[in-house]
């Protein structure tokens, strides 16, 4: 399972936890969060293979600028090759969504 669920809402001033399932042979995961409308990267984080969770900083909602975001996790092996990825999931933020 991936969390947060599609359509989850960011709360300004609060962090958000992202979790995913472990992928065998992964050396690290890359969490990608971008604006849904134009693909502007809002946050990118590298997470060691032995963790399947990331707590985003409290400023994530501010960086969204009131626009919907999308996020996914990419699994990378020891050669730098992508060996798996999740589908994009939508995150909502304030600003009339």
PDB file of N, CA and C in Angstrom, residues 5-96:
ATOM      1  N   UNK A   5      -3.206   8.419   0.554  1.00  0.00           N
ATOM      2  CA  UNK A   5      -4.109   7.972  -0.506  1.00  0.00           C
ATOM      3  C   UNK A   5      -4.265   9.064  -1.557  1.00  0.00           C
ATOM      4  N   UNK A   6      -4.614   8.657  -2.754  1.00  0.00           N
ATOM      5  CA  UNK A   6      -4.886   9.629  -3.818  1.00  0.00           C
ATOM      6  C   UNK A   6      -5.974  10.582  -3.350  1.00  0.00           C
ATOM      7  N   UNK A   7      -5.754  11.873  -3.568  1.00  0.00           N
ATOM      8  CA  UNK A   7      -6.724  12.889  -3.176  1.00  0.00           C
ATOM      9  C   UNK A   7      -6.575  13.386  -1.754  1.00  0.00           C
ATOM     10  N   UNK A   8      -5.541  12.900  -1.030  1.00  0.00           N
ATOM     11  CA  UNK A   8      -5.306  13.388   0.332  1.00  0.00           C
ATOM     12  C   UNK A   8      -5.016  14.883   0.291  1.00  0.00           C
ATOM     13  N   UNK A   9      -5.301  15.570   1.388  1.00  0.00           N
ATOM     14  CA  UNK A   9      -5.128  17.018   1.423  1.00  0.00           C
ATOM     15  C   UNK A   9      -3.967  17.403   2.341  1.00  0.00           C
ATOM     16  N   UNK A  10      -3.102  18.265   1.811  1.00  0.00           N
ATOM     17  CA  UNK A  10      -2.014  18.830   2.604  1.00  0.00           C
ATOM     18  C   UNK A  10      -2.561  19.864   3.570  1.00  0.00           C
ATOM     19  N   UNK A  11      -2.016  19.884   4.759  1.00  0.00           N
ATOM     20  CA  UNK A  11      -2.408  20.867   5.756  1.00  0.00           C
ATOM     21  C   UNK A  11      -1.234  21.812   5.984  1.00  0.00           C
ATOM     22  N   UNK A  12      -1.397  23.111   5.717  1.00  0.00           N
ATOM     23  CA  UNK A  12      -0.298  24.053   5.930  1.00  0.00           C
ATOM     24  C   UNK A  12       0.226  23.972   7.366  1.00  0.00           C
ATOM     25  N   UNK A  13       1.550  23.991   7.491  1.00  0.00           N
ATOM     26  CA  UNK A  13       2.184  23.957   8.800  1.00  0.00           C
ATOM     27  C   UNK A  13       2.305  22.576   9.409  1.00  0.00           C
ATOM     28  N   UNK A  14       1.893  21.538   8.669  1.00  0.00           N
ATOM     29  CA  UNK A  14       1.986  20.167   9.158  1.00  0.00           C
ATOM     30  C   UNK A  14       2.796  19.322   8.185  1.00  0.00           C
ATOM     31  N   UNK A  15       3.547  18.383   8.719  1.00  0.00           N
ATOM     32  CA  UNK A  15       4.278  17.462   7.853  1.00  0.00           C
ATOM     33  C   UNK A  15       3.327  16.378   7.355  1.00  0.00           C
ATOM     34  N   UNK A  16       3.763  15.651   6.341  1.00  0.00           N
ATOM     35  CA  UNK A  16       2.966  14.543   5.809  1.00  0.00           C
ATOM     36  C   UNK A  16       3.894  13.355   5.627  1.00  0.00           C
ATOM     37  N   UNK A  17       3.417  12.189   6.057  1.00  0.00           N
ATOM     38  CA  UNK A  17       4.192  10.962   5.905  1.00  0.00           C
ATOM     39  C   UNK A  17       3.821  10.252   4.607  1.00  0.00           C
ATOM     40  N   UNK A  18       4.838   9.814   3.895  1.00  0.00           N
ATOM     41  CA  UNK A  18       4.682   9.031   2.679  1.00  0.00           C
ATOM     42  C   UNK A  18       5.232   7.641   2.975  1.00  0.00           C
ATOM     43  N   UNK A  19       4.490   6.594   2.618  1.00  0.00           N
ATOM     44  CA  UNK A  19       4.956   5.225   2.826  1.00  0.00           C
ATOM     45  C   UNK A  19       4.689   4.395   1.577  1.00  0.00           C
ATOM     46  N   UNK A  20       5.468   3.336   1.423  1.00  0.00           N
ATOM     47  CA  UNK A  20       5.341   2.458   0.272  1.00  0.00           C
ATOM     48  C   UNK A  20       5.855   1.074   0.638  1.00  0.00           C
ATOM     49  N   UNK A  21       5.641   0.116  -0.243  1.00  0.00           N
ATOM     50  CA  UNK A  21       6.116  -1.246  -0.014  1.00  0.00           C
ATOM     51  C   UNK A  21       7.558  -1.370  -0.504  1.00  0.00           C
ATOM     52  N   UNK A  22       8.292  -2.271   0.135  1.00  0.00           N
ATOM     53  CA  UNK A  22       9.680  -2.520  -0.223  1.00  0.00           C
ATOM     54  C   UNK A  22       9.756  -3.264  -1.556  1.00  0.00           C
ATOM     55  N   UNK A  23      10.707  -2.878  -2.390  1.00  0.00           N
ATOM     56  CA  UNK A  23      10.962  -3.541  -3.666  1.00  0.00           C
ATOM     57  C   UNK A  23      12.307  -4.254  -3.553  1.00  0.00           C
ATOM     58  N   UNK A  24      12.355  -5.586  -3.759  1.00  0.00           N
ATOM     59  CA  UNK A  24      13.620  -6.316  -3.667  1.00  0.00           C
ATOM     60  C   UNK A  24      14.695  -5.727  -4.588  1.00  0.00           C
ATOM     61  N   UNK A  25      15.942  -5.782  -4.136  1.00  0.00           N
ATOM     62  CA  UNK A  25      17.129  -5.329  -4.880  1.00  0.00           C
ATOM     63  C   UNK A  25      17.232  -3.811  -5.012  1.00  0.00           C
ATOM     64  N   UNK A  26      16.423  -3.082  -4.270  1.00  0.00           N
ATOM     65  CA  UNK A  26      16.498  -1.626  -4.293  1.00  0.00           C
ATOM     66  C   UNK A  26      17.651  -1.153  -3.412  1.00  0.00           C
ATOM     67  N   UNK A  27      18.417  -0.190  -3.912  1.00  0.00           N
ATOM     68  CA  UNK A  27      19.480   0.430  -3.130  1.00  0.00           C
ATOM     69  C   UNK A  27      18.970   1.727  -2.506  1.00  0.00           C
ATOM     70  N   UNK A  28      18.162   2.460  -3.265  1.00  0.00           N
ATOM     71  CA  UNK A  28      17.505   3.639  -2.701  1.00  0.00           C
ATOM     72  C   UNK A  28      16.201   3.903  -3.437  1.00  0.00           C
ATOM     73  N   UNK A  29      15.350   4.672  -2.777  1.00  0.00           N
ATOM     74  CA  UNK A  29      14.094   5.124  -3.362  1.00  0.00           C
ATOM     75  C   UNK A  29      14.183   6.617  -3.594  1.00  0.00           C
ATOM     76  N   UNK A  30      13.517   7.085  -4.636  1.00  0.00           N
ATOM     77  CA  UNK A  30      13.429   8.515  -4.898  1.00  0.00           C
ATOM     78  C   UNK A  30      11.952   8.897  -4.836  1.00  0.00           C
ATOM     79  N   UNK A  31      11.620   9.738  -3.875  1.00  0.00           N
ATOM     80  CA  UNK A  31      10.272  10.269  -3.769  1.00  0.00           C
ATOM     81  C   UNK A  31      10.220  11.529  -4.612  1.00  0.00           C
ATOM     82  N   UNK A  32       9.272  11.589  -5.527  1.00  0.00           N
ATOM     83  CA  UNK A  32       9.129  12.741  -6.415  1.00  0.00           C
ATOM     84  C   UNK A  32       7.766  13.385  -6.173  1.00  0.00           C
ATOM     85  N   UNK A  33       7.770  14.674  -5.911  1.00  0.00           N
ATOM     86  CA  UNK A  33       6.530  15.428  -5.733  1.00  0.00           C
ATOM     87  C   UNK A  33       6.601  16.633  -6.650  1.00  0.00           C
ATOM     88  N   UNK A  34       5.587  16.794  -7.490  1.00  0.00           N
ATOM     89  CA  UNK A  34       5.596  17.906  -8.445  1.00  0.00           C
ATOM     90  C   UNK A  34       4.199  18.491  -8.577  1.00  0.00           C
ATOM     91  N   UNK A  35       4.147  19.692  -9.148  1.00  0.00           N
ATOM     92  CA  UNK A  35       2.847  20.306  -9.443  1.00  0.00           C
ATOM     93  C   UNK A  35       2.208  19.531 -10.575  1.00  0.00           C
ATOM     94  N   UNK A  36       0.950  19.248 -10.385  1.00  0.00           N
ATOM     95  CA  UNK A  36       0.225  18.446 -11.366  1.00  0.00           C
ATOM     96  C   UNK A  36       0.054  19.168 -12.707  1.00  0.00           C
ATOM     97  N   UNK A  37      -0.123  20.482 -12.656  1.00  0.00           N
ATOM     98  CA  UNK A  37      -0.434  21.214 -13.893  1.00  0.00           C
ATOM     99  C   UNK A  37       0.754  21.425 -14.820  1.00  0.00           C
ATOM    100  N   UNK A  38       1.941  21.635 -14.244  1.00  0.00           N
ATOM    101  CA  UNK A  38       3.079  21.959 -15.116  1.00  0.00           C
ATOM    102  C   UNK A  38       4.333  21.126 -14.868  1.00  0.00           C
ATOM    103  N   UNK A  39       4.277  20.177 -13.917  1.00  0.00           N
ATOM    104  CA  UNK A  39       5.419  19.307 -13.665  1.00  0.00           C
ATOM    105  C   UNK A  39       6.559  19.943 -12.897  1.00  0.00           C
ATOM    106  N   UNK A  40       6.350  21.145 -12.358  1.00  0.00           N
ATOM    107  CA  UNK A  40       7.393  21.789 -11.564  1.00  0.00           C
ATOM    108  C   UNK A  40       7.690  20.937 -10.338  1.00  0.00           C
ATOM    109  N   UNK A  41       8.959  20.593 -10.141  1.00  0.00           N
ATOM    110  CA  UNK A  41       9.356  19.790  -8.994  1.00  0.00           C
ATOM    111  C   UNK A  41       9.230  20.627  -7.732  1.00  0.00           C
ATOM    112  N   UNK A  42       8.489  20.099  -6.770  1.00  0.00           N
ATOM    113  CA  UNK A  42       8.277  20.765  -5.491  1.00  0.00           C
ATOM    114  C   UNK A  42       9.190  20.157  -4.440  1.00  0.00           C
ATOM    115  N   UNK A  43       9.420  18.842  -4.528  1.00  0.00           N
ATOM    116  CA  UNK A  43      10.282  18.135  -3.578  1.00  0.00           C
ATOM    117  C   UNK A  43      10.760  16.851  -4.219  1.00  0.00           C
ATOM    118  N   UNK A  44      12.029  16.555  -4.030  1.00  0.00           N
ATOM    119  CA  UNK A  44      12.594  15.280  -4.441  1.00  0.00           C
ATOM    120  C   UNK A  44      13.467  14.819  -3.288  1.00  0.00           C
ATOM    121  N   UNK A  45      13.301  13.572  -2.862  1.00  0.00           N
ATOM    122  CA  UNK A  45      14.055  13.069  -1.717  1.00  0.00           C
ATOM    123  C   UNK A  45      14.596  11.681  -2.030  1.00  0.00           C
ATOM    124  N   UNK A  46      15.815  11.420  -1.578  1.00  0.00           N
ATOM    125  CA  UNK A  46      16.430  10.103  -1.686  1.00  0.00           C
ATOM    126  C   UNK A  46      16.286   9.422  -0.328  1.00  0.00           C
ATOM    127  N   UNK A  47      15.765   8.195  -0.355  1.00  0.00           N
ATOM    128  CA  UNK A  47      15.501   7.447   0.873  1.00  0.00           C
ATOM    129  C   UNK A  47      16.255   6.117   0.790  1.00  0.00           C
ATOM    130  N   UNK A  48      17.041   5.762   1.812  1.00  0.00           N
ATOM    131  CA  UNK A  48      17.775   4.490   1.798  1.00  0.00           C
ATOM    132  C   UNK A  48      16.841   3.286   1.654  1.00  0.00           C
ATOM    133  N   UNK A  49      17.382   2.204   1.103  1.00  0.00           N
ATOM    134  CA  UNK A  49      16.586   1.004   0.803  1.00  0.00           C
ATOM    135  C   UNK A  49      15.932   0.388   2.033  1.00  0.00           C
ATOM    136  N   UNK A  50      16.509   0.570   3.194  1.00  0.00           N
ATOM    137  CA  UNK A  50      15.962  -0.071   4.384  1.00  0.00           C
ATOM    138  C   UNK A  50      14.816   0.714   5.022  1.00  0.00           C
ATOM    139  N   UNK A  51      14.454   1.821   4.413  1.00  0.00           N
ATOM    140  CA  UNK A  51      13.311   2.604   4.874  1.00  0.00           C
ATOM    141  C   UNK A  51      12.257   2.618   3.772  1.00  0.00           C
ATOM    142  N   UNK A  52      11.028   2.577   4.158  1.00  0.00           N
ATOM    143  CA  UNK A  52       9.944   2.674   3.179  1.00  0.00           C
ATOM    144  C   UNK A  52       8.983   3.763   3.630  1.00  0.00           C
ATOM    145  N   UNK A  53       9.582   4.834   4.136  1.00  0.00           N
ATOM    146  CA  UNK A  53       8.782   5.955   4.611  1.00  0.00           C
ATOM    147  C   UNK A  53       9.598   7.241   4.540  1.00  0.00           C
ATOM    148  N   UNK A  54       8.898   8.328   4.375  1.00  0.00           N
ATOM    149  CA  UNK A  54       9.539   9.647   4.351  1.00  0.00           C
ATOM    150  C   UNK A  54       8.564  10.654   4.940  1.00  0.00           C
ATOM    151  N   UNK A  55       9.043  11.471   5.842  1.00  0.00           N
ATOM    152  CA  UNK A  55       8.218  12.543   6.406  1.00  0.00           C
ATOM    153  C   UNK A  55       8.588  13.842   5.690  1.00  0.00           C
ATOM    154  N   UNK A  56       7.647  14.352   4.917  1.00  0.00           N
ATOM    155  CA  UNK A  56       7.868  15.601   4.178  1.00  0.00           C
ATOM    156  C   UNK A  56       7.865  16.778   5.150  1.00  0.00           C
ATOM    157  N   UNK A  57       8.638  17.805   4.852  1.00  0.00           N
ATOM    158  CA  UNK A  57       8.693  18.970   5.728  1.00  0.00           C
ATOM    159  C   UNK A  57       7.372  19.736   5.782  1.00  0.00           C
ATOM    160  N   UNK A  58       7.237  20.523   6.824  1.00  0.00           N
ATOM    161  CA  UNK A  58       6.009  21.289   7.038  1.00  0.00           C
ATOM    162  C   UNK A  58       5.751  22.311   5.941  1.00  0.00           C
ATOM    163  N   UNK A  59       6.767  22.719   5.210  1.00  0.00           N
ATOM    164  CA  UNK A  59       6.594  23.741   4.171  1.00  0.00           C
ATOM    165  C   UNK A  59       6.055  23.184   2.847  1.00  0.00           C
ATOM    166  N   UNK A  60       5.798  21.884   2.758  1.00  0.00           N
ATOM    167  CA  UNK A  60       5.348  21.296   1.499  1.00  0.00           C
ATOM    168  C   UNK A  60       4.061  21.957   0.993  1.00  0.00           C
ATOM    169  N   UNK A  61       3.093  22.190   1.865  1.00  0.00           N
ATOM    170  CA  UNK A  61       1.831  22.823   1.440  1.00  0.00           C
ATOM    171  C   UNK A  61       2.079  24.226   0.892  1.00  0.00           C
ATOM    172  N   UNK A  62       3.013  24.962   1.502  1.00  0.00           N
ATOM    173  CA  UNK A  62       3.341  26.303   1.010  1.00  0.00           C
ATOM    174  C   UNK A  62       3.951  26.239  -0.385  1.00  0.00           C
ATOM    175  N   UNK A  63       4.809  25.268  -0.623  1.00  0.00           N
ATOM    176  CA  UNK A  63       5.437  25.122  -1.940  1.00  0.00           C
ATOM    177  C   UNK A  63       4.433  24.756  -3.024  1.00  0.00           C
ATOM    178  N   UNK A  64       3.338  24.141  -2.626  1.00  0.00           N
ATOM    179  CA  UNK A  64       2.317  23.771  -3.615  1.00  0.00           C
ATOM    180  C   UNK A  64       1.681  25.002  -4.232  1.00  0.00           C
ATOM    181  N   UNK A  65       1.698  26.115  -3.510  1.00  0.00           N
ATOM    182  CA  UNK A  65       1.129  27.347  -4.045  1.00  0.00           C
ATOM    183  C   UNK A  65      -0.362  27.258  -4.308  1.00  0.00           C
ATOM    184  N   UNK A  66      -1.063  26.431  -3.526  1.00  0.00           N
ATOM    185  CA  UNK A  66      -2.502  26.299  -3.709  1.00  0.00           C
ATOM    186  C   UNK A  66      -2.911  25.414  -4.865  1.00  0.00           C
ATOM    187  N   UNK A  67      -1.938  24.790  -5.528  1.00  0.00           N
ATOM    188  CA  UNK A  67      -2.221  23.954  -6.692  1.00  0.00           C
ATOM    189  C   UNK A  67      -2.122  22.482  -6.331  1.00  0.00           C
ATOM    190  N   UNK A  68      -2.838  21.628  -7.062  1.00  0.00           N
ATOM    191  CA  UNK A  68      -2.720  20.190  -6.813  1.00  0.00           C
ATOM    192  C   UNK A  68      -1.312  19.696  -7.136  1.00  0.00           C
ATOM    193  N   UNK A  69      -0.858  18.747  -6.353  1.00  0.00           N
ATOM    194  CA  UNK A  69       0.430  18.105  -6.583  1.00  0.00           C
ATOM    195  C   UNK A  69       0.198  16.662  -6.987  1.00  0.00           C
ATOM    196  N   UNK A  70       1.253  16.028  -7.468  1.00  0.00           N
ATOM    197  CA  UNK A  70       1.233  14.591  -7.693  1.00  0.00           C
ATOM    198  C   UNK A  70       2.543  14.028  -7.168  1.00  0.00           C
ATOM    199  N   UNK A  71       2.500  12.780  -6.699  1.00  0.00           N
ATOM    200  CA  UNK A  71       3.695  12.167  -6.143  1.00  0.00           C
ATOM    201  C   UNK A  71       3.811  10.715  -6.577  1.00  0.00           C
ATOM    202  N   UNK A  72       5.041  10.235  -6.571  1.00  0.00           N
ATOM    203  CA  UNK A  72       5.318   8.832  -6.834  1.00  0.00           C
ATOM    204  C   UNK A  72       6.646   8.459  -6.197  1.00  0.00           C
ATOM    205  N   UNK A  73       6.886   7.159  -6.101  1.00  0.00           N
ATOM    206  CA  UNK A  73       8.140   6.632  -5.574  1.00  0.00           C
ATOM    207  C   UNK A  73       8.785   5.807  -6.672  1.00  0.00           C
ATOM    208  N   UNK A  74      10.100   5.995  -6.842  1.00  0.00           N
ATOM    209  CA  UNK A  74      10.874   5.266  -7.837  1.00  0.00           C
ATOM    210  C   UNK A  74      11.917   4.428  -7.101  1.00  0.00           C
ATOM    211  N   UNK A  75      11.995   3.130  -7.413  1.00  0.00           N
ATOM    212  CA  UNK A  75      12.989   2.226  -6.828  1.00  0.00           C
ATOM    213  C   UNK A  75      14.181   2.136  -7.772  1.00  0.00           C
ATOM    214  N   UNK A  76      15.385   2.281  -7.211  1.00  0.00           N
ATOM    215  CA  UNK A  76      16.610   2.299  -8.013  1.00  0.00           C
ATOM    216  C   UNK A  76      17.574   1.232  -7.478  1.00  0.00           C
ATOM    217  N   UNK A  77      18.196   0.476  -8.383  1.00  0.00           N
ATOM    218  CA  UNK A  77      19.132  -0.573  -7.958  1.00  0.00           C
ATOM    219  C   UNK A  77      20.564  -0.042  -7.875  1.00  0.00           C
ATOM    220  N   UNK A  78      21.503  -0.932  -7.589  1.00  0.00           N
ATOM    221  CA  UNK A  78      22.905  -0.554  -7.396  1.00  0.00           C
ATOM    222  C   UNK A  78      23.606  -0.011  -8.624  1.00  0.00           C
ATOM    223  N   UNK A  79      23.045  -0.226  -9.811  1.00  0.00           N
ATOM    224  CA  UNK A  79      23.648   0.307 -11.033  1.00  0.00           C
ATOM    225  C   UNK A  79      23.023   1.640 -11.440  1.00  0.00           C
ATOM    226  N   UNK A  80      22.054   2.103 -10.635  1.00  0.00           N
ATOM    227  CA  UNK A  80      21.373   3.355 -10.962  1.00  0.00           C
ATOM    228  C   UNK A  80      20.169   3.169 -11.868  1.00  0.00           C
ATOM    229  N   UNK A  81      19.810   1.920 -12.124  1.00  0.00           N
ATOM    230  CA  UNK A  81      18.693   1.605 -13.016  1.00  0.00           C
ATOM    231  C   UNK A  81      17.381   1.617 -12.243  1.00  0.00           C
ATOM    232  N   UNK A  82      16.345   2.194 -12.836  1.00  0.00           N
ATOM    233  CA  UNK A  82      15.008   2.157 -12.248  1.00  0.00           C
ATOM    234  C   UNK A  82      14.488   0.733 -12.364  1.00  0.00           C
ATOM    235  N   UNK A  83      14.095   0.155 -11.212  1.00  0.00           N
ATOM    236  CA  UNK A  83      13.586  -1.215 -11.230  1.00  0.00           C
ATOM    237  C   UNK A  83      12.107  -1.277 -10.842  1.00  0.00           C
ATOM    238  N   UNK A  84      11.536  -0.148 -10.535  1.00  0.00           N
ATOM    239  CA  UNK A  84      10.113  -0.101 -10.224  1.00  0.00           C
ATOM    240  C   UNK A  84       9.689   1.308  -9.888  1.00  0.00           C
ATOM    241  N   UNK A  85       8.415   1.560 -10.019  1.00  0.00           N
ATOM    242  CA  UNK A  85       7.884   2.874  -9.644  1.00  0.00           C
ATOM    243  C   UNK A  85       6.386   2.758  -9.425  1.00  0.00           C
ATOM    244  N   UNK A  86       5.873   3.642  -8.622  1.00  0.00           N
ATOM    245  CA  UNK A  86       4.437   3.676  -8.380  1.00  0.00           C
ATOM    246  C   UNK A  86       3.779   4.576  -9.413  1.00  0.00           C
ATOM    247  N   UNK A  87       2.468   4.480  -9.492  1.00  0.00           N
ATOM    248  CA  UNK A  87       1.729   5.412 -10.337  1.00  0.00           C
ATOM    249  C   UNK A  87       1.713   6.770  -9.627  1.00  0.00           C
ATOM    250  N   UNK A  88       1.478   7.808 -10.381  1.00  0.00           N
ATOM    251  CA  UNK A  88       1.343   9.140  -9.794  1.00  0.00           C
ATOM    252  C   UNK A  88       0.068   9.184  -8.964  1.00  0.00           C
ATOM    253  N   UNK A  89       0.152   9.775  -7.793  1.00  0.00           N
ATOM    254  CA  UNK A  89      -1.010   9.966  -6.924  1.00  0.00           C
ATOM    255  C   UNK A  89      -1.181  11.447  -6.666  1.00  0.00           C
ATOM    256  N   UNK A  90      -2.434  11.856  -6.618  1.00  0.00           N
ATOM    257  CA  UNK A  90      -2.760  13.276  -6.467  1.00  0.00           C
ATOM    258  C   UNK A  90      -2.796  13.689  -5.003  1.00  0.00           C
ATOM    259  N   UNK A  91      -2.256  14.879  -4.733  1.00  0.00           N
ATOM    260  CA  UNK A  91      -2.332  15.524  -3.420  1.00  0.00           C
ATOM    261  C   UNK A  91      -3.002  16.872  -3.610  1.00  0.00           C
ATOM    262  N   UNK A  92      -3.931  17.205  -2.743  1.00  0.00           N
ATOM    263  CA  UNK A  92      -4.618  18.483  -2.821  1.00  0.00           C
ATOM    264  C   UNK A  92      -4.025  19.445  -1.811  1.00  0.00           C
ATOM    265  N   UNK A  93      -4.069  20.718  -2.155  1.00  0.00           N
ATOM    266  CA  UNK A  93      -3.631  21.765  -1.235  1.00  0.00           C
ATOM    267  C   UNK A  93      -4.691  22.856  -1.221  1.00  0.00           C
ATOM    268  N   UNK A  94      -4.509  23.851  -0.371  1.00  0.00           N
ATOM    269  CA  UNK A  94      -5.488  24.928  -0.280  1.00  0.00           C
ATOM    270  C   UNK A  94      -5.549  25.753  -1.547  1.00  0.00           C
ATOM    271  N   UNK A  95      -6.440  26.739  -1.562  1.00  0.00           N
ATOM    272  CA  UNK A  95      -6.498  27.646  -2.710  1.00  0.00           C
ATOM    273  C   UNK A  95      -7.620  27.349  -3.671  1.00  0.00           C
ATOM    274  N   UNK A  96      -8.746  26.920  -3.162  1.00  0.00           N
ATOM    275  CA  UNK A  96      -9.920  26.781  -4.024  1.00  0.00           C
ATOM    276  C   UNK A  96      -9.972  25.527  -4.831  1.00  0.00           C
TER     277      UNK A  96
END
